Amino acid sequence: MTNQLIIEDHHFKKGELSSIMTAYIDQYPVVYILYNRNEKKRPVAYIGQTVQVNKRLKQHLNNSKRREIKEVLLIGHEKFNQSATYNIETNLINHFIGDEQFQLQNVSQTRQVQMHQYYEKEYYDEVVFQELWEELQRRQLA
């Protein structure tokens, strides 16, 4: 077992999704960022969370709004639960809105959403999210 983030970058296309095999990505709740860096216009991103990553990503592949998206970043952790991934998803959306580097395709969860308390919320906010945000900055996604 590991007590760290597991981050996988994949091409966002049908054949690529079958290679998602890491246990903390395939069998636990995950957060994901669909993105495309288009040099001619502002990059596009979609942030989500799910407990069935392959099924959810296939749904996105069939969505016409996601056709221009070429990459998916999958974020897992052995301690992720649905409350944690929902919280991290909301925090990412808020940070991406503030960062303005990407045009978000989803803006349904903004600062108006009050996140409920849950077990170890402080750990996810102060340790896990901080580590994730720093990694996104290293990858030039934030």
Coordinates of C-alpha atoms in Angstrom, one line a residue:
M1 CA 0.0 0.0 0.0
T2 CA 1.0 3.5 -0.7
N3 CA 0.1 6.8 1.0
Q4 CA 0.6 9.0 -1.9
L5 CA -1.1 10.3 -5.0
I6 CA -1.1 8.0 -8.1
I7 CA -1.3 10.1 -11.2
E8 CA -1.6 8.6 -14.7
D9 CA -1.7 10.6 -18.0
H10 CA -3.4 8.9 -20.9
H11 CA -4.5 9.8 -24.4
F12 CA -8.2 10.4 -24.4
K13 CA -9.4 7.9 -27.0
K14 CA -11.2 4.5 -27.0
G15 CA -8.2 2.2 -27.4
E16 CA -6.2 3.9 -24.7
L17 CA -8.8 3.6 -21.9
S18 CA -8.4 -0.2 -21.7
S19 CA -4.9 0.2 -20.4
I20 CA -6.1 1.7 -17.1
M21 CA -5.1 -1.0 -14.8
T22 CA -3.5 0.6 -11.7
A23 CA -5.5 -0.6 -8.7
Y24 CA -6.0 2.8 -7.1
I25 CA -7.2 4.2 -10.5
D26 CA -9.3 1.2 -11.6
Q27 CA -10.8 0.1 -8.2
Y28 CA -11.1 3.2 -6.1
P29 CA -12.9 6.5 -6.5
V30 CA -10.8 8.8 -8.7
V31 CA -10.6 12.4 -9.8
Y32 CA -9.9 13.1 -13.4
I33 CA -9.0 16.1 -15.6
L34 CA -9.9 15.9 -19.3
Y35 CA -7.9 18.5 -21.2
N36 CA -6.6 19.7 -24.5
R37 CA -3.8 22.2 -25.1
N38 CA -4.7 23.9 -28.4
E39 CA -2.1 26.4 -29.4
K40 CA -4.6 28.4 -31.5
K41 CA -7.1 29.1 -28.8
R42 CA -7.5 28.9 -25.0
P43 CA -7.0 25.3 -23.7
V44 CA -10.1 23.4 -22.6
A45 CA -10.6 21.2 -19.5
Y46 CA -13.3 19.2 -17.8
I47 CA -12.9 18.1 -14.2
G48 CA -14.8 15.2 -12.7
Q49 CA -14.8 12.4 -10.2
T50 CA -16.2 8.9 -10.4
V51 CA -16.2 5.4 -8.8
Q52 CA -16.3 3.7 -12.3
V53 CA -13.5 5.4 -14.3
N54 CA -13.8 3.3 -17.5
K55 CA -17.5 3.6 -17.7
R56 CA -17.5 7.4 -17.0
L57 CA -14.7 8.1 -19.5
K58 CA -16.5 6.2 -22.2
Q59 CA -19.6 8.4 -21.6
H60 CA -17.4 11.4 -22.1
L61 CA -16.0 10.0 -25.3
N62 CA -19.5 9.8 -26.7
N63 CA -20.2 13.5 -25.7
S64 CA -19.8 15.9 -28.7
K65 CA -18.6 18.6 -26.3
R66 CA -15.5 16.5 -25.5
R67 CA -14.4 15.7 -29.1
E68 CA -11.6 18.3 -29.0
I69 CA -10.2 16.9 -25.8
K70 CA -7.1 14.7 -26.3
E71 CA -5.7 13.9 -22.8
V72 CA -7.0 12.6 -19.5
L73 CA -5.1 12.9 -16.2
L74 CA -6.3 10.3 -13.7
I75 CA -5.7 10.9 -10.0
G76 CA -6.0 8.2 -7.4
H77 CA -5.0 7.5 -3.8
E78 CA -5.4 4.5 -1.5
K79 CA -7.4 6.7 1.0
F80 CA -9.8 8.2 -1.6
N81 CA -13.5 7.9 -0.8
Q82 CA -16.4 9.6 -2.5
S83 CA -16.5 12.5 -0.1
A84 CA -12.8 13.1 -0.6
T85 CA -13.0 12.9 -4.4
Y86 CA -16.1 15.2 -4.5
N87 CA -14.2 17.7 -2.3
I88 CA -11.1 17.6 -4.4
E89 CA -13.1 17.9 -7.6
T90 CA -14.8 21.0 -6.3
N91 CA -11.5 22.5 -5.1
L92 CA -9.9 21.8 -8.5
I93 CA -12.8 23.5 -10.3
N94 CA -12.5 26.6 -8.1
H95 CA -8.8 26.8 -8.5
F96 CA -9.0 26.3 -12.3
I97 CA -11.7 29.1 -12.5
G98 CA -9.3 31.4 -10.5
D99 CA -6.3 30.3 -12.5
E100 CA -8.0 31.1 -15.8
Q101 CA -5.4 29.0 -17.8
F102 CA -8.1 26.7 -19.1
Q103 CA -11.6 27.2 -20.3
L104 CA -13.7 24.8 -18.1
Q105 CA -16.5 22.9 -19.8
N106 CA -18.0 22.4 -16.4
V107 CA -18.8 25.2 -14.0
S108 CA -21.7 23.7 -12.0
Q109 CA -19.7 23.4 -8.8
T110 CA -18.3 26.8 -7.9
R111 CA -17.5 28.6 -4.7
Q112 CA -21.2 28.7 -3.7
V113 CA -21.1 25.0 -2.9
Q114 CA -20.6 24.4 0.8
M115 CA -18.6 21.1 1.3
H116 CA -19.9 19.0 4.2
Q117 CA -17.6 17.8 6.9
Y118 CA -16.3 14.2 6.6
Y119 CA -13.6 12.0 8.2
E120 CA -10.1 13.5 7.6
K121 CA -11.4 16.4 5.5
E122 CA -8.5 18.5 6.8
Y123 CA -6.0 16.0 5.5
Y124 CA -7.5 16.0 2.0
D125 CA -7.7 19.8 2.0
E126 CA -4.2 20.6 3.4
V127 CA -2.1 17.7 2.4
V128 CA -3.5 15.8 -0.6
F129 CA -4.9 18.8 -2.4
Q130 CA -1.7 20.8 -1.9
E131 CA 0.4 18.0 -3.2
L132 CA -1.9 17.6 -6.2
W133 CA -1.9 21.3 -7.0
E134 CA 1.9 21.4 -6.9
E135 CA 2.1 18.4 -9.2
L136 CA -0.4 20.1 -11.7
Q137 CA 1.9 23.2 -11.6
R138 CA 4.9 21.0 -12.4
R139 CA 3.0 19.6 -15.4
Q140 CA 2.0 23.1 -16.4
L141 CA -1.7 22.3 -15.9
A142 CA -2.1 25.0 -13.3

